[in-house]
Short mmCIF file of C-alpha atoms in Angstrom, two decimals:
data_model
loop_
_atom_site.label_atom_id
_atom_site.label_comp_id
_atom_site.label_asym_id
_atom_site.label_seq_id
_atom_site.Cartn_x
_atom_site.Cartn_y
_atom_site.Cartn_z
CA MET A 142 -86.43 -2.94 6.48
CA ASN A 143 -84.90 -1.05 3.60
CA GLY A 144 -82.36 1.62 2.86
CA VAL A 145 -84.58 4.22 1.20
CA ASN A 146 -84.21 7.82 2.31
CA THR A 147 -87.57 8.98 3.65
CA ASN A 148 -87.08 12.49 2.23
CA SER A 149 -90.44 12.88 0.44
CA ARG A 150 -89.01 15.44 -1.98
CA TYR A 151 -87.40 12.64 -3.99
CA PHE A 152 -88.90 9.61 -5.67
CA VAL A 153 -85.34 8.24 -6.10
CA PRO A 154 -83.42 9.50 -3.08
CA ALA A 155 -79.79 9.00 -2.22
CA PRO A 156 -79.58 6.07 0.21
CA SER A 157 -79.65 6.50 3.95
CA LEU A 158 -78.65 2.85 4.15
CA GLY A 159 -76.38 1.21 1.57
CA SER A 160 -77.39 -2.30 2.51
CA VAL A 161 -80.62 -4.13 3.35
CA LEU A 162 -81.45 -5.42 6.84
CA GLY A 163 -84.15 -7.96 7.53
CA ASP A 164 -85.14 -11.17 9.29
CA THR A 165 -81.66 -12.72 9.05
CA GLU A 166 -80.08 -9.87 10.99
CA LEU A 167 -82.95 -9.69 13.49
CA ALA A 168 -82.64 -13.41 14.18
CA ALA A 169 -78.89 -13.10 14.74
CA LEU A 170 -79.42 -10.22 17.17
CA GLY A 171 -82.11 -12.17 19.00
CA GLU A 172 -79.80 -15.15 19.39
CA LEU A 173 -77.09 -12.90 20.82
CA VAL A 174 -79.39 -11.16 23.31
CA ARG A 175 -81.01 -14.39 24.50
CA SER A 176 -77.65 -16.13 24.91
CA GLY A 177 -76.62 -14.02 27.90
CA GLU A 178 -73.08 -13.88 26.47
CA THR A 179 -70.83 -10.87 26.68
CA LEU A 180 -71.63 -7.97 24.38
CA SER A 181 -67.98 -6.95 24.02
CA GLN A 182 -64.89 -8.83 22.80
CA GLY A 183 -66.71 -12.14 22.51
CA ARG A 184 -67.02 -15.02 20.11
CA TRP A 185 -69.02 -13.11 17.49
CA ARG A 186 -66.25 -10.58 17.02
CA ASP A 187 -63.78 -13.44 16.60
CA THR A 188 -66.08 -15.24 14.16
CA PHE A 189 -66.68 -12.10 12.08
CA GLU A 190 -62.94 -11.43 11.91
CA GLN A 191 -62.27 -15.00 10.83
CA ALA A 192 -64.90 -14.69 8.08
CA MET A 193 -63.30 -11.45 6.86
CA ARG A 194 -59.83 -13.03 6.87
CA GLU A 195 -61.14 -15.81 4.66
CA HIS A 196 -63.04 -13.41 2.40
CA VAL A 197 -60.20 -10.92 1.91
CA GLY A 198 -57.35 -13.42 1.93
CA SER A 199 -55.28 -11.69 4.61
CA ARG A 200 -53.54 -13.23 7.61
CA TYR A 201 -55.22 -10.81 10.02
CA ALA A 202 -58.57 -8.99 10.07
CA MET A 203 -59.18 -6.84 13.14
CA THR A 204 -62.40 -4.98 13.90
CA VAL A 205 -62.49 -1.41 15.17
CA THR A 206 -65.27 1.07 15.79
CA SER A 207 -65.28 2.79 12.37
CA GLY A 208 -63.55 3.06 9.04
CA THR A 209 -62.12 6.40 10.15
CA VAL A 210 -60.49 4.70 13.16
CA ALA A 211 -59.17 1.98 10.85
CA VAL A 212 -57.40 4.56 8.64
CA ALA A 213 -56.08 6.45 11.67
CA LEU A 214 -54.60 3.25 13.13
CA ALA A 215 -53.15 2.26 9.76
CA VAL A 216 -51.41 5.65 9.64
CA HIS A 217 -50.18 5.04 13.18
CA LEU A 218 -48.54 1.78 12.08
CA LEU A 219 -46.41 3.75 9.62
CA ASP A 220 -44.44 5.25 12.57
CA LEU A 221 -44.23 8.60 10.82
CA ALA A 222 -41.56 11.08 11.88
CA PRO A 223 -41.41 14.86 11.33
CA GLY A 224 -40.38 15.57 7.76
CA ASP A 225 -41.74 12.33 6.34
CA GLU A 226 -43.99 12.52 3.28
CA VAL A 227 -47.24 10.73 2.49
CA ILE A 228 -49.02 10.68 -0.88
CA VAL A 229 -52.83 10.69 -0.82
CA THR A 230 -55.66 10.66 -3.33
CA PRO A 231 -57.72 13.88 -3.38
CA GLN A 232 -60.90 12.19 -4.71
CA THR A 233 -62.27 10.51 -1.60
CA PHE A 234 -64.12 11.13 1.66
CA LYS A 235 -62.10 13.29 4.02
CA ALA A 236 -61.51 10.48 6.52
CA THR A 237 -59.02 8.93 4.08
CA ALA A 238 -56.60 11.81 4.56
CA ASP A 239 -57.61 13.69 7.70
CA PRO A 240 -55.73 11.42 10.16
CA LEU A 241 -52.56 12.89 8.64
CA LEU A 242 -53.50 16.31 10.03
CA ALA A 243 -52.37 15.02 13.43
CA HIS A 244 -48.85 14.35 12.13
CA ASP A 245 -45.99 16.71 11.31
CA VAL A 246 -45.59 15.36 7.79
CA THR A 247 -45.76 16.67 4.25
CA VAL A 248 -48.84 15.50 2.37
CA ARG A 249 -48.74 15.36 -1.43
CA PHE A 250 -52.03 14.90 -3.27
CA CYS A 251 -51.81 12.58 -6.27
CA ASP A 252 -54.00 13.37 -9.26
CA VAL A 253 -56.43 10.73 -10.53
CA GLU A 254 -57.24 8.86 -13.71
CA PRO A 255 -60.03 10.68 -15.58
CA ASP A 256 -62.09 7.53 -16.11
CA THR A 257 -61.80 5.58 -12.83
CA LEU A 258 -61.02 8.45 -10.40
CA ASN A 259 -58.40 6.17 -8.83
CA VAL A 260 -54.84 7.42 -8.32
CA ASP A 261 -52.85 7.81 -11.51
CA VAL A 262 -49.81 5.53 -11.41
CA ASP A 263 -47.51 7.92 -13.29
CA SER A 264 -48.51 10.84 -11.05
CA PHE A 265 -47.86 8.66 -8.01
CA GLU A 266 -44.32 7.84 -9.08
CA SER A 267 -43.56 11.45 -9.98
CA LEU A 268 -44.40 12.56 -6.42
CA ILE A 269 -42.09 10.08 -4.66
CA THR A 270 -39.02 11.52 -2.93
CA PRO A 271 -36.47 9.94 -0.56
CA ARG A 272 -38.74 11.03 2.36
CA THR A 273 -41.89 9.33 1.04
CA LYS A 274 -43.17 6.74 3.52
CA ALA A 275 -46.59 5.77 2.16
CA LEU A 276 -49.39 6.08 -0.36
CA ILE A 277 -52.99 6.15 0.87
CA LEU A 278 -55.42 5.37 -1.94
CA VAL A 279 -59.11 4.63 -2.28
CA HIS A 280 -60.75 2.15 -4.62
CA TYR A 281 -63.12 4.81 -5.88
CA GLY A 282 -66.75 3.72 -5.99
CA GLY A 283 -65.60 0.13 -5.42
CA ARG A 284 -63.56 -0.25 -8.61
CA PRO A 285 -60.08 -1.46 -7.64
CA ALA A 286 -57.15 0.78 -8.48
CA ARG A 287 -54.37 -0.53 -10.77
CA MET A 288 -52.78 -2.29 -7.83
CA ASP A 289 -50.21 -4.42 -9.65
CA GLU A 290 -48.67 -1.35 -11.26
CA ILE A 291 -48.98 0.68 -8.05
CA MET A 292 -47.31 -2.00 -5.96
CA ARG A 293 -44.43 -2.38 -8.42
CA VAL A 294 -43.73 1.35 -8.10
CA ALA A 295 -44.18 1.26 -4.32
CA ARG A 296 -41.85 -1.71 -3.82
CA ARG A 297 -39.22 -0.16 -6.07
CA HIS A 298 -39.14 2.93 -3.85
CA GLY A 299 -39.76 1.31 -0.46
CA VAL A 300 -43.19 2.93 -0.05
CA ARG A 301 -46.00 1.37 2.00
CA VAL A 302 -49.50 1.28 0.52
CA ILE A 303 -52.66 1.71 2.57
CA GLU A 304 -55.87 0.73 0.75
CA ASP A 305 -59.03 2.54 1.77
CA CYS A 306 -61.51 -0.24 0.93
CA ALA A 307 -64.61 1.53 2.24
CA HIS A 308 -66.27 1.21 -1.20
CA ALA A 309 -64.67 -2.03 -2.33
CA LEU A 310 -66.23 -4.88 -0.37
CA GLY A 311 -67.47 -7.29 -3.02
CA ALA A 312 -64.83 -6.30 -5.59
CA LEU A 313 -62.30 -8.52 -7.32
CA TYR A 314 -59.02 -7.54 -8.96
CA ARG A 315 -57.36 -10.22 -11.08
CA GLY A 316 -58.73 -12.93 -8.81
CA ARG A 317 -57.78 -11.18 -5.57
CA ARG A 318 -59.70 -8.94 -3.21
CA PRO A 319 -59.02 -5.39 -2.07
CA GLY A 320 -57.65 -5.38 1.45
CA ALA A 321 -54.97 -7.91 0.52
CA LEU A 322 -53.50 -6.06 -2.47
CA GLY A 323 -51.39 -3.50 -0.58
CA ASP A 324 -49.80 -3.48 2.87
CA ILE A 325 -52.86 -2.54 4.95
CA GLY A 326 -56.56 -2.60 4.07
CA CYS A 327 -59.13 -0.38 5.82
CA PHE A 328 -62.84 -1.17 5.62
CA SER A 329 -65.90 0.76 6.75
CA PHE A 330 -69.21 -0.76 7.79
CA HIS A 331 -70.99 2.58 8.14
CA SER A 332 -74.71 2.68 7.34
CA SER A 333 -73.96 3.91 3.82
CA LYS A 334 -71.55 1.09 2.92
CA ASN A 335 -72.03 -2.20 1.09
CA ILE A 336 -72.63 -4.05 4.35
CA THR A 337 -73.18 -2.54 7.78
CA THR A 338 -72.48 -3.44 11.39
CA LEU A 339 -75.46 -1.49 12.77
CA GLY A 340 -74.39 1.90 11.55
CA GLU A 341 -70.74 2.11 12.54
CA GLY A 342 -67.77 -0.22 12.41
CA GLY A 343 -64.47 -0.80 10.66
CA MET A 344 -61.77 -3.37 9.96
CA LEU A 345 -58.04 -3.49 9.30
CA THR A 346 -56.55 -6.30 7.20
CA PHE A 347 -52.84 -7.11 6.82
CA ASP A 348 -50.30 -9.90 7.18
CA ASP A 349 -47.79 -8.55 9.73
CA PRO A 350 -47.97 -10.27 13.18
CA GLY A 351 -46.22 -7.33 14.83
CA TRP A 352 -48.92 -4.99 13.58
CA ALA A 353 -51.58 -7.38 14.87
CA GLU A 354 -50.13 -7.23 18.38
CA ARG A 355 -49.99 -3.45 18.29
CA ILE A 356 -53.55 -3.00 17.00
CA ASP A 357 -54.92 -5.48 19.53
CA ARG A 358 -53.28 -3.54 22.36
CA ILE A 359 -54.53 -0.17 21.15
CA ARG A 360 -58.15 -1.24 20.62
CA SER A 361 -58.19 -2.93 24.03
CA ASN A 362 -57.14 0.05 26.19
CA ALA A 363 -53.47 -0.91 26.32
CA ALA A 364 -50.54 1.26 25.31
CA ASP A 365 -48.72 0.55 22.10
CA GLY A 366 -45.16 0.92 23.27
CA VAL A 367 -41.62 -0.25 22.84
CA PHE A 368 -41.09 -2.79 25.63
CA ALA A 369 -38.13 -4.66 27.06
CA PRO A 370 -37.88 -7.46 29.66
CA SER A 371 -37.57 -6.08 33.17
CA PRO A 372 -38.93 -8.28 35.97
CA LEU A 373 -39.78 -6.56 39.25
CA SER A 374 -37.57 -8.11 41.93
CA ALA A 375 -37.77 -5.82 44.93
CA GLY A 376 -40.32 -4.13 47.11
CA PRO A 377 -43.80 -5.37 48.02
CA TYR A 378 -44.49 -7.03 44.69
CA ARG A 379 -45.70 -10.61 44.61
CA ARG A 380 -45.65 -13.13 41.84
CA ALA A 381 -48.45 -12.84 39.28
CA GLU A 382 -51.65 -14.67 40.12
CA PRO A 383 -54.44 -15.54 37.65
CA TRP A 384 -56.77 -13.02 39.26
CA MET A 385 -54.32 -10.13 38.90
CA MET A 386 -55.37 -8.20 35.78
CA TRP A 387 -52.34 -7.04 33.76
CA ALA A 388 -50.00 -8.60 36.33
CA ASP A 389 -47.89 -10.62 33.86
CA ASP A 390 -47.41 -7.64 31.63
CA SER A 391 -46.73 -5.28 34.51
CA TYR A 392 -44.29 -7.56 36.33
CA GLU A 393 -42.23 -8.73 33.37
CA ARG A 394 -41.71 -5.72 31.08
CA GLN A 395 -40.69 -2.11 31.13
CA CYS A 396 -41.85 0.48 28.58
CA LEU A 397 -39.08 2.36 26.81
CA ARG A 398 -41.38 4.52 24.67
CA VAL A 399 -45.16 4.96 24.23
CA ARG A 400 -46.27 5.19 20.61
CA HIS A 401 -50.04 5.29 21.30
CA PRO A 402 -51.84 5.47 24.66
CA GLY A 403 -54.47 2.94 23.62
CA SER A 404 -58.25 3.31 23.42
CA ASN A 405 -61.49 1.39 23.60
CA ALA A 406 -61.85 0.89 19.86
CA THR A 407 -63.13 -2.62 19.25
CA LEU A 408 -66.41 -3.53 17.57
CA GLY A 409 -69.21 -4.65 19.89
CA GLU A 410 -70.82 -8.08 19.63
CA ALA A 411 -74.11 -6.72 18.26
CA GLY A 412 -72.30 -5.08 15.36
CA ALA A 413 -70.21 -8.18 14.78
CA VAL A 414 -73.15 -10.57 14.65
CA VAL A 415 -74.97 -8.34 12.17
CA GLY A 416 -71.77 -7.91 10.15
CA LEU A 417 -71.39 -11.67 9.91
CA ALA A 418 -74.97 -12.04 8.64
CA GLN A 419 -74.44 -9.19 6.16
CA LEU A 420 -71.18 -10.65 4.87
CA ALA A 421 -73.01 -13.90 4.09
CA ARG A 422 -75.45 -11.85 1.97
CA LEU A 423 -72.76 -9.80 0.21
CA GLU A 424 -73.11 -11.45 -3.20
CA GLU A 425 -76.88 -10.98 -3.11
CA LEU A 426 -76.53 -7.29 -2.20
CA ALA A 427 -73.70 -6.63 -4.67
CA GLY A 428 -75.60 -8.50 -7.37
CA ARG A 429 -78.51 -6.08 -7.06
CA ARG A 430 -76.11 -3.14 -7.34
CA ARG A 431 -74.55 -4.64 -10.46
CA TRP A 432 -77.96 -5.21 -12.06
CA ILE A 433 -78.92 -1.56 -11.49
CA ALA A 434 -75.52 -0.41 -12.79
CA GLY A 435 -75.98 -2.48 -15.93
CA ARG A 436 -79.37 -0.90 -16.58
CA LEU A 437 -77.91 2.59 -16.17
CA ALA A 438 -74.86 1.79 -18.32
CA ARG A 439 -77.04 0.60 -21.21
CA THR A 440 -79.01 3.84 -21.02
CA LEU A 441 -75.90 6.01 -21.03
CA ALA A 442 -74.50 4.17 -24.04
CA GLU A 443 -77.21 5.85 -26.14
CA PHE A 444 -75.65 9.31 -25.60
CA PRO A 445 -72.36 10.25 -27.30
CA HIS A 446 -71.82 13.33 -25.11
CA VAL A 447 -71.32 11.24 -21.98
CA ARG A 448 -68.61 8.75 -21.10
CA LEU A 449 -68.53 5.79 -18.77
CA ALA A 450 -65.39 3.91 -17.82
CA GLU A 451 -65.13 0.39 -19.21
CA VAL A 452 -64.70 -2.32 -16.58
CA PRO A 453 -61.95 -4.81 -17.57
CA GLU A 454 -62.78 -8.51 -17.61
CA ASP A 455 -60.35 -9.16 -14.73
CA VAL A 456 -62.12 -6.63 -12.47
CA ARG A 457 -65.40 -7.13 -10.63
CA HIS A 458 -67.04 -3.85 -9.67
CA PRO A 459 -69.43 -3.76 -6.65
CA TYR A 460 -70.80 -0.31 -7.62
CA HIS A 461 -70.82 1.32 -4.24
CA LEU A 462 -71.01 4.47 -6.38
CA PHE A 463 -72.25 4.67 -9.96
CA THR A 464 -70.35 7.42 -11.77
CA PHE A 465 -70.44 8.82 -15.28
CA PHE A 466 -69.09 11.96 -16.95
CA VAL A 467 -70.68 14.63 -19.14
CA ARG A 468 -68.35 15.80 -21.90
CA GLN A 469 -67.83 19.56 -21.87
CA GLY A 470 -69.03 21.49 -24.91
CA ARG A 471 -70.80 18.50 -26.49
CA GLY A 472 -74.40 19.21 -25.49
CA VAL A 473 -76.04 19.84 -22.14
CA SER A 474 -73.66 20.67 -19.31
CA ARG A 475 -73.07 18.57 -16.22
CA ASP A 476 -74.87 21.09 -14.01
CA GLU A 477 -77.86 21.17 -16.36
CA VAL A 478 -78.08 17.38 -16.16
CA ILE A 479 -78.00 17.43 -12.36
CA HIS A 480 -80.66 20.15 -12.13
CA ALA A 481 -82.90 18.24 -14.53
CA LEU A 482 -82.53 15.07 -12.46
CA GLU A 483 -83.36 17.01 -9.29
CA ASP A 484 -86.50 18.42 -10.99
CA ALA A 485 -87.46 14.84 -11.84
CA GLY A 486 -87.21 13.71 -8.22
CA VAL A 487 -83.76 12.10 -8.39
CA GLN A 488 -81.36 13.05 -5.61
CA VAL A 489 -77.81 13.49 -6.89
CA GLN A 490 -74.78 13.73 -4.59
CA VAL A 491 -71.48 14.38 -6.38
CA ARG A 492 -68.75 12.67 -4.38
CA TYR A 493 -66.27 13.95 -3.38
CA PHE A 494 -65.22 17.60 -3.15
CA PRO A 495 -61.45 17.61 -3.90
CA LEU A 496 -59.70 17.19 -0.57
CA HIS A 497 -56.77 19.48 -1.34
CA LEU A 498 -59.24 22.38 -1.65
CA ARG A 499 -60.88 21.85 1.74
CA PRO A 500 -60.05 24.55 4.34
CA GLU A 501 -57.89 22.34 6.55
CA TRP A 502 -55.67 21.40 3.62
CA ARG A 503 -55.58 24.88 2.11
CA GLY A 504 -54.36 25.90 5.55
CA ARG A 505 -51.39 23.62 4.93
CA GLY A 506 -50.57 25.29 1.64
CA HIS A 507 -52.57 23.28 -0.91
CA ARG A 508 -54.09 25.23 -3.77
CA LEU A 509 -56.30 25.17 -6.86
CA GLY A 510 -54.36 23.77 -9.81
CA GLU A 511 -52.54 21.15 -7.76
CA CYS A 512 -54.62 18.26 -9.14
CA PRO A 513 -55.97 19.53 -12.49
CA VAL A 514 -57.67 16.29 -13.57
CA THR A 515 -59.49 15.93 -10.25
CA GLU A 516 -60.59 19.57 -10.38
CA ARG A 517 -61.79 19.47 -14.00
CA ILE A 518 -63.73 16.25 -13.49
CA TRP A 519 -65.36 17.25 -10.22
CA PHE A 520 -66.33 20.81 -11.14
CA HIS A 521 -67.43 20.15 -14.74
CA GLU A 522 -68.04 16.48 -15.64
CA GLN A 523 -68.75 14.09 -12.78
CA VAL A 524 -72.22 12.75 -11.92
CA ASN A 525 -73.02 10.11 -9.28
CA LEU A 526 -76.39 8.38 -9.60
CA PRO A 527 -78.32 6.51 -6.89
CA CYS A 528 -77.41 2.81 -7.00
CA TYR A 529 -78.18 0.73 -3.93
CA PRO A 530 -79.81 -2.65 -3.30
CA SER A 531 -83.10 -1.45 -1.81
CA MET A 532 -84.04 0.53 -4.93
CA THR A 533 -87.25 -0.86 -6.39
CA ASP A 534 -87.60 -1.77 -10.04
CA GLY A 535 -89.99 1.17 -10.34
CA GLN A 536 -87.40 3.56 -8.96
CA VAL A 537 -84.79 2.19 -11.36
CA GLU A 538 -87.09 2.66 -14.36
CA HIS A 539 -87.98 6.16 -13.19
CA LEU A 540 -84.27 6.97 -12.91
CA VAL A 541 -83.71 5.68 -16.45
CA LEU A 542 -86.50 7.87 -17.83
CA ALA A 543 -85.28 10.90 -15.88
CA LEU A 544 -81.74 10.31 -17.10
CA LYS A 545 -82.80 10.12 -20.74
CA SER A 546 -84.80 13.30 -20.35
CA ALA A 547 -81.95 15.14 -18.62
CA LEU A 548 -79.36 14.13 -21.21
CA THR A 549 -81.54 15.37 -24.07
CA GLY A 550 -81.84 18.77 -22.38
CA ARG A 551 -85.41 18.51 -21.12
CA ARG A 552 -86.32 19.87 -17.68
CA GLY A 553 -89.34 19.12 -15.57
CA VAL A 554 -90.98 16.35 -13.61
CA THR A 555 -91.65 13.15 -15.54
CA ALA A 556 -95.06 11.58 -15.68
CA SER A 557 -94.00 8.57 -13.63
CA TYR A 558 -92.86 10.86 -10.83
CA GLU A 559 -96.08 12.88 -10.89
CA GLU A 560 -98.08 9.66 -10.73
CA ALA A 561 -95.99 8.34 -7.82
CA ARG A 562 -96.49 11.59 -5.90
CA ALA A 563 -100.24 11.66 -6.50
#
C-alpha cells in the first residue's frame, strides 16, 4: 500500500496519504481482530499513549478522535472567559484557530517569520495585553518554532502556549520534541500526516494531572465539572455496589458547575494499534522525507532568485511540508513557477490561505494588512512541493527536472513525464 494520489493528471501528485501502510500494520490489525478483545478503550490505546509519552517526553499523552478535537479540548482547558484574548498564527490549517470561534474572546493574529513561517517572537510580544490568556502556534511544515524565546516571553507575561504539532512528529528542537516544549501539545494522525491511525485520530500531551482528569472525563462521556463532596444520605439510595455504573461518582459528589458536557472522543483500538506500528516506523518514514528534501534543496541552491530557510544544527526537520520562496522581481514569478510545474505533471498545493482573511474571521473584523509578512509570502512567494515517503525515486527525479525547467522560465511537459504517460 502506498500514499500516491491516483489522480492520473499528475505524475507527481500531492499525497492522499502522508505515510506508508503495509504488512506491519495489517499484521497488527489481524492480531487485534483475532484476539476477541474490546475495540474501544482497551490495552492498545493505553500502549499507544505510553509510547507517545515516552517519545514526546510528556507526563501525559491522551488520544482523541482527531487533531481538531485535540485543539478544541486544549482551548477548553484554558477556561476562557468573555473578554479574554488569544494570539494565533495565521499561517496554518483552519482547525488551529477555528475552535476559538465558539468562544466570546478577542483573537489577535500574530505575523510570521518570512523564512520559517512560524510565529515571529517580537510580533507575539507586541500583541500581549493584560487580557491575553494564550498563544496557539503551529510548527509550520514540521520545523519547530523558536520555542525557548517564545516560552521566555510567555512565562514573563503569564501566557499559556498551545503547540499545534500536526506537522511536527519526528522533529527535534535542541534535543527536545515538540509536544513537550509548551504547555499543551496537539497532534493529528489524519491520513495526510507523518503517521496515521487509519485516517483520523489525535493526541494531547501535557504534564498537568488536573488536565488529565478533565480530558479523560470529557472523552469518556462524562461531564467536566467543578465538583464537591456531597454524599447522598436520605431517600431510597443504597450504598454503591461494584455493578452500579457511575455509582461512586454519583453518590459521593455534587456538581457545582459544568464546564463541558463530555463526549465520546477517544481513539478506537484499531486506530491505536496501527498508530503504535506507525510510531515504530517513524524514523524510517521521516528519513525518506528528509532524503527527498535534501535532493530538492540541492536543486534550489542552483537558483539565486529563490530562497530556502536554513535549518539550524540543533533542529531536526521532519519535512511534513517542503517549502521554498520565489523572490519577487528577480526572474520568473511564483505563479509562473507553479503553472510550469502543473504543466509538467507536478501537483502543487500552497498551504495555507491566511486565516485572518477567511470569511469567518473577516466576519469578526479581521482585514487585509493585518499580517503583512504572511500576506506577502502567501500571495507572491511561497511554493510547497510534494514530499512524502511513498514518492518513488523516479517521481523525485522528475520533480527535480520539472523544478529546474520551471525556475528557468520554461513551460511545457518534460520528456520524462511524456514517457511515463505513454
